[in-house]
PDB file of C-alpha atoms in Angstrom:
ATOM      1  CA  MET P   1     -57.094 -13.219-196.126  1.00 93.00           C
ATOM      2  CA  ASP P   2     -54.152 -11.780-197.920  1.00 97.00           C
ATOM      3  CA  GLU P   3     -52.928 -12.217-201.476  1.00 97.00           C
ATOM      4  CA  ALA P   4     -50.400 -14.919-200.568  1.00 97.00           C
ATOM      5  CA  ALA P   5     -53.086 -17.036-198.880  1.00 98.00           C
ATOM      6  CA  VAL P   6     -55.336 -16.775-201.939  1.00 98.00           C
ATOM      7  CA  ILE P   7     -52.504 -17.704-204.301  1.00 98.00           C
ATOM      8  CA  ARG P   8     -51.521 -20.635-202.090  1.00 98.00           C
ATOM      9  CA  TYR P   9     -55.105 -21.908-201.916  1.00 98.00           C
ATOM     10  CA  VAL P  10     -55.680 -21.820-205.679  1.00 98.00           C
ATOM     11  CA  THR P  11     -52.334 -23.360-206.636  1.00 98.00           C
ATOM     12  CA  GLU P  12     -52.464 -26.078-203.950  1.00 98.00           C
ATOM     13  CA  THR P  13     -56.140 -26.971-204.400  1.00 98.00           C
ATOM     14  CA  PHE P  14     -56.496 -27.196-208.160  1.00 98.00           C
ATOM     15  CA  PRO P  15     -54.144 -29.509-210.094  1.00 98.00           C
ATOM     16  CA  GLY P  16     -52.548 -28.296-213.307  1.00 97.00           C
ATOM     17  CA  VAL P  17     -52.801 -24.607-212.466  1.00 98.00           C
ATOM     18  CA  ASN P  18     -50.081 -22.266-213.591  1.00 96.00           C
ATOM     19  CA  ALA P  19     -49.974 -18.976-211.641  1.00 97.00           C
ATOM     20  CA  LEU P  20     -48.494 -16.278-213.846  1.00 96.00           C
ATOM     21  CA  GLU P  21     -47.426 -13.053-212.154  1.00 96.00           C
ATOM     22  CA  ALA P  22     -47.188  -9.740-213.994  1.00 94.00           C
ATOM     23  CA  SER P  23     -46.822  -6.295-212.416  1.00 93.00           C
ATOM     24  CA  GLY P  24     -48.013  -7.569-209.044  1.00 93.00           C
ATOM     25  CA  ASP P  25     -51.123  -9.256-210.456  1.00 97.00           C
ATOM     26  CA  THR P  26     -51.583 -13.030-210.608  1.00 98.00           C
ATOM     27  CA  TYR P  27     -53.373 -14.886-213.391  1.00 98.00           C
ATOM     28  CA  PHE P  28     -54.422 -18.488-212.741  1.00 98.00           C
ATOM     29  CA  ILE P  29     -54.447 -20.606-215.888  1.00 98.00           C
ATOM     30  CA  TYR P  30     -55.256 -24.278-216.249  1.00 98.00           C
ATOM     31  CA  ASP P  31     -52.290 -25.607-218.201  1.00 96.00           C
ATOM     32  CA  PRO P  32     -51.353 -29.028-216.783  1.00 94.00           C
ATOM     33  CA  GLU P  33     -48.530 -29.655-219.246  1.00 92.00           C
ATOM     34  CA  ARG P  34     -47.333 -26.025-219.245  1.00 92.00           C
ATOM     35  CA  ASP P  35     -47.508 -26.089-223.030  1.00 92.00           C
ATOM     36  CA  LEU P  36     -50.631 -24.166-224.014  1.00 91.00           C
ATOM     37  CA  PRO P  37     -49.990 -21.641-226.770  1.00 90.00           C
ATOM     38  CA  PRO P  38     -50.353 -18.089-225.416  1.00 90.00           C
ATOM     39  CA  LYS P  39     -53.606 -17.513-227.309  1.00 89.00           C
ATOM     40  CA  TYR P  40     -55.208 -20.351-225.264  1.00 88.00           C
ATOM     41  CA  GLN P  41     -53.851 -19.266-221.884  1.00 92.00           C
ATOM     42  CA  GLN P  42     -57.106 -17.899-220.570  1.00 94.00           C
ATOM     43  CA  PRO P  43     -57.273 -17.220-216.819  1.00 98.00           C
ATOM     44  CA  PHE P  44     -60.186 -18.552-214.801  1.00 98.00           C
ATOM     45  CA  VAL P  45     -59.267 -16.542-211.686  1.00 98.00           C
ATOM     46  CA  THR P  46     -57.203 -13.378-211.360  1.00 98.00           C
ATOM     47  CA  LEU P  47     -55.867 -11.468-208.383  1.00 98.00           C
ATOM     48  CA  VAL P  48     -55.345  -7.790-209.164  1.00 98.00           C
ATOM     49  CA  THR P  49     -53.400  -5.475-206.883  1.00 96.00           C
ATOM     50  CA  GLY P  50     -53.442  -2.111-208.623  1.00 94.00           C
ATOM     51  CA  ASP P  51     -55.369   0.253-210.859  1.00 92.00           C
ATOM     52  CA  ARG P  52     -53.432  -0.586-214.038  1.00 89.00           C
ATOM     53  CA  HIS P  53     -56.466  -2.070-215.794  1.00 86.00           C
ATOM     54  CA  ASP P  54     -59.263   0.095-214.391  1.00 87.00           C
ATOM     55  CA  GLN P  55     -59.505   2.722-211.681  1.00 89.00           C
ATOM     56  CA  VAL P  56     -63.042   2.075-210.497  1.00 95.00           C
ATOM     57  CA  SER P  57     -62.102  -0.250-207.597  1.00 96.00           C
ATOM     58  CA  ASP P  58     -59.464   2.082-206.127  1.00 97.00           C
ATOM     59  CA  LEU P  59     -56.998  -0.755-205.655  1.00 97.00           C
ATOM     60  CA  GLU P  60     -54.194   1.621-204.738  1.00 94.00           C
ATOM     61  CA  ARG P  61     -55.491   1.668-201.155  1.00 96.00           C
ATOM     62  CA  PRO P  62     -53.095  -0.096-198.747  1.00 95.00           C
ATOM     63  CA  GLY P  63     -53.795  -3.813-198.489  1.00 94.00           C
ATOM     64  CA  VAL P  64     -56.619  -3.810-201.052  1.00 97.00           C
ATOM     65  CA  PHE P  65     -56.722  -6.355-203.851  1.00 98.00           C
ATOM     66  CA  ARG P  66     -59.489  -7.688-206.082  1.00 98.00           C
ATOM     67  CA  LEU P  67     -60.119 -11.395-206.500  1.00 98.00           C
ATOM     68  CA  ASN P  68     -61.896 -12.020-209.831  1.00 98.00           C
ATOM     69  CA  VAL P  69     -63.611 -15.315-210.674  1.00 98.00           C
ATOM     70  CA  GLY P  70     -65.148 -16.448-213.970  1.00 98.00           C
ATOM     71  CA  VAL P  71     -68.309 -18.369-213.069  1.00 98.00           C
ATOM     72  CA  SER P  72     -71.151 -19.782-215.141  1.00 98.00           C
ATOM     73  CA  LYS P  73     -73.958 -17.538-216.304  1.00 98.00           C
ATOM     74  CA  GLU P  74     -76.336 -19.455-214.033  1.00 98.00           C
ATOM     75  CA  THR P  75     -74.159 -18.838-210.976  1.00 98.00           C
ATOM     76  CA  TYR P  76     -73.763 -15.176-211.853  1.00 98.00           C
ATOM     77  CA  ARG P  77     -77.519 -14.742-212.235  1.00 98.00           C
ATOM     78  CA  GLY P  78     -78.135 -16.512-208.928  1.00 98.00           C
ATOM     79  CA  LEU P  79     -75.766 -14.136-207.150  1.00 98.00           C
ATOM     80  CA  LEU P  80     -76.252 -10.816-208.911  1.00 98.00           C
ATOM     81  CA  GLY P  81     -79.178 -11.040-211.314  1.00 97.00           C
ATOM     82  CA  GLU P  82     -79.073 -10.636-215.069  1.00 97.00           C
ATOM     83  CA  LEU P  83     -75.752 -10.098-216.794  1.00 98.00           C
ATOM     84  CA  PRO P  84     -75.149  -6.428-217.550  1.00 97.00           C
ATOM     85  CA  GLY P  85     -74.486  -5.018-220.984  1.00 96.00           C
ATOM     86  CA  PRO P  86     -70.969  -4.135-222.124  1.00 96.00           C
ATOM     87  CA  PRO P  87     -68.943  -1.453-220.344  1.00 94.00           C
ATOM     88  CA  GLY P  88     -70.179   2.078-220.927  1.00 90.00           C
ATOM     89  CA  GLU P  89     -68.368   5.346-221.607  1.00 89.00           C
ATOM     90  CA  ARG P  90     -66.351   5.108-218.372  1.00 87.00           C
ATOM     91  CA  GLY P  91     -65.054   1.697-219.420  1.00 91.00           C
ATOM     92  CA  VAL P  92     -66.990  -0.124-216.685  1.00 94.00           C
ATOM     93  CA  VAL P  93     -70.361  -1.819-216.516  1.00 96.00           C
ATOM     94  CA  GLU P  94     -73.282   0.221-215.283  1.00 93.00           C
ATOM     95  CA  THR P  95     -74.800  -1.874-212.501  1.00 94.00           C
ATOM     96  CA  GLY P  96     -75.302   0.656-209.729  1.00 94.00           C
ATOM     97  CA  HIS P  97     -72.748  -1.137-207.534  1.00 96.00           C
ATOM     98  CA  ASP P  98     -70.050   0.642-205.568  1.00 97.00           C
ATOM     99  CA  PHE P  99     -66.985  -1.151-206.926  1.00 97.00           C
ATOM    100  CA  THR P 100     -64.829   0.147-204.045  1.00 98.00           C
ATOM    101  CA  VAL P 101     -66.677  -1.698-201.272  1.00 98.00           C
ATOM    102  CA  LEU P 102     -64.614  -4.337-199.476  1.00 98.00           C
ATOM    103  CA  ASP P 103     -65.525  -7.944-198.687  1.00 98.00           C
ATOM    104  CA  GLN P 104     -68.697  -8.097-200.785  1.00 98.00           C
ATOM    105  CA  VAL P 105     -69.492 -10.164-203.877  1.00 98.00           C
ATOM    106  CA  LEU P 106     -69.818  -7.765-206.805  1.00 98.00           C
ATOM    107  CA  PRO P 107     -70.031  -7.943-210.582  1.00 98.00           C
ATOM    108  CA  HIS P 108     -66.602  -7.521-212.127  1.00 98.00           C
ATOM    109  CA  PRO P 109     -66.451  -3.854-213.206  1.00 97.00           C
ATOM    110  CA  VAL P 110     -65.394  -4.738-216.757  1.00 97.00           C
ATOM    111  CA  TYR P 111     -65.971  -8.472-217.320  1.00 97.00           C
ATOM    112  CA  ALA P 112     -69.379  -8.926-215.673  1.00 98.00           C
ATOM    113  CA  PRO P 113     -70.984  -9.396-219.115  1.00 98.00           C
ATOM    114  CA  GLN P 114     -68.825 -12.545-219.417  1.00 98.00           C
ATOM    115  CA  SER P 115     -70.152 -13.688-215.990  1.00 98.00           C
ATOM    116  CA  TRP P 116     -67.162 -12.665-213.876  1.00 98.00           C
ATOM    117  CA  ILE P 117     -67.662 -11.792-210.231  1.00 98.00           C
ATOM    118  CA  CYS P 118     -65.221 -10.181-207.823  1.00 98.00           C
ATOM    119  CA  VAL P 119     -64.550  -9.403-204.181  1.00 98.00           C
ATOM    120  CA  LEU P 120     -62.212  -6.726-202.891  1.00 98.00           C
ATOM    121  CA  SER P 121     -60.047  -8.013-200.034  1.00 98.00           C
ATOM    122  CA  PRO P 122     -62.256 -10.933-198.991  1.00 98.00           C
ATOM    123  CA  SER P 123     -62.396 -11.851-195.317  1.00 98.00           C
ATOM    124  CA  GLU P 124     -61.814 -15.482-194.367  1.00 98.00           C
ATOM    125  CA  ALA P 125     -65.590 -16.012-194.132  1.00 98.00           C
ATOM    126  CA  THR P 126     -66.197 -14.521-197.585  1.00 98.00           C
ATOM    127  CA  PHE P 127     -63.315 -16.512-199.047  1.00 98.00           C
ATOM    128  CA  GLU P 128     -64.872 -19.709-197.647  1.00 98.00           C
ATOM    129  CA  ARG P 129     -68.093 -18.724-199.404  1.00 98.00           C
ATOM    130  CA  MET P 130     -66.112 -18.229-202.637  1.00 98.00           C
ATOM    131  CA  LYS P 131     -64.498 -21.689-202.662  1.00 98.00           C
ATOM    132  CA  PRO P 132     -67.339 -23.353-204.616  1.00 98.00           C
ATOM    133  CA  TRP P 133     -67.151 -20.564-207.207  1.00 98.00           C
ATOM    134  CA  LEU P 134     -63.393 -21.013-207.493  1.00 98.00           C
ATOM    135  CA  ALA P 135     -63.973 -24.740-208.044  1.00 98.00           C
ATOM    136  CA  GLU P 136     -66.633 -23.974-210.646  1.00 98.00           C
ATOM    137  CA  ALA P 137     -64.291 -21.600-212.502  1.00 98.00           C
ATOM    138  CA  TYR P 138     -61.568 -24.262-212.416  1.00 98.00           C
ATOM    139  CA  GLY P 139     -63.987 -26.847-213.826  1.00 98.00           C
ATOM    140  CA  ILE P 140     -64.950 -24.491-216.654  1.00 98.00           C
ATOM    141  CA  ALA P 141     -61.250 -23.962-217.462  1.00 97.00           C
ATOM    142  CA  VAL P 142     -60.525 -27.705-217.430  1.00 97.00           C
ATOM    143  CA  ARG P 143     -63.431 -28.435-219.770  1.00 96.00           C
ATOM    144  CA  ARG P 144     -62.330 -25.639-222.113  1.00 94.00           C
ATOM    145  CA  VAL P 145     -58.787 -27.039-222.385  1.00 94.00           C
ATOM    146  CA  GLU P 146     -60.029 -30.628-222.756  1.00 93.00           C
ATOM    147  CA  LYS P 147     -62.444 -29.556-225.491  1.00 92.00           C
ATOM    148  CA  ARG P 148     -59.595 -27.897-227.410  1.00 87.00           C
ATOM    149  CA  ALA P 149     -57.438 -31.004-226.986  1.00 80.00           C
ATOM    150  CA  ASP P 150     -60.262 -33.266-228.182  1.00 82.00           C
ATOM    151  CA  ALA P 151     -60.837 -31.035-231.207  1.00 81.00           C
ATOM    152  CA  ALA P 152     -57.110 -31.025-232.004  1.00 76.00           C
ATOM    153  CA  ASN P 153     -56.910 -34.818-231.632  1.00 73.00           C
ATOM    154  CA  GLY P 154     -59.967 -35.232-233.851  1.00 69.00           C
ATOM    155  CA  SER P 155     -58.403 -33.058-236.522  1.00 57.00           C
ATOM    156  CA  ALA P 156     -55.132 -34.973-236.313  1.00 49.00           C
ATOM    157  CA  ALA P 157     -56.895 -38.334-236.525  1.00 47.00           C
ATOM    158  CA  GLN P 158     -58.965 -37.144-239.453  1.00 50.00           C
ATOM    159  CA  SER P 159     -55.771 -36.007-241.265  1.00 46.00           C
ATOM    160  CA  LEU P 160     -54.175 -39.421-240.724  1.00 47.00           C
ATOM    161  CA  GLU P 161     -57.236 -41.156-242.136  1.00 53.00           C
ATOM    162  CA  SER P 162     -57.215 -39.040-245.299  1.00 50.00           C
TER     163      SER P 162
END
């Protein structure tokens, strides 16, 4: 798998996804109308290609990228055990994992406490294994946006009734 194949899969599989690119990284946001205010544009999957955000994965190696996926707490626990505490002094979570290992499901080095997992340069077999987690992350994002819309519509309806 390469970055282009991952980007193609996510954007072609999940409706309403906006893939935002910045500095070589791609952030996948559920925004079906392309009108979410920036403060609500929360990615559910990211593809990171360099060490701009953290250096623990050594993403400057040729051909290495990190696919990050925000899953449910239950899924995270089933894969990796209890959620770790917040990042320590080095700015990463202390889990005992080698965050440079390729093609293995790992806790995200920074966002694991929020139940994010990651894989560095997944093989096709590992990416196949990740597809249900990508779908889960998408579903979480859809529900989050729908909940905000319902809350906004409820507030608007309540204002009209007043």
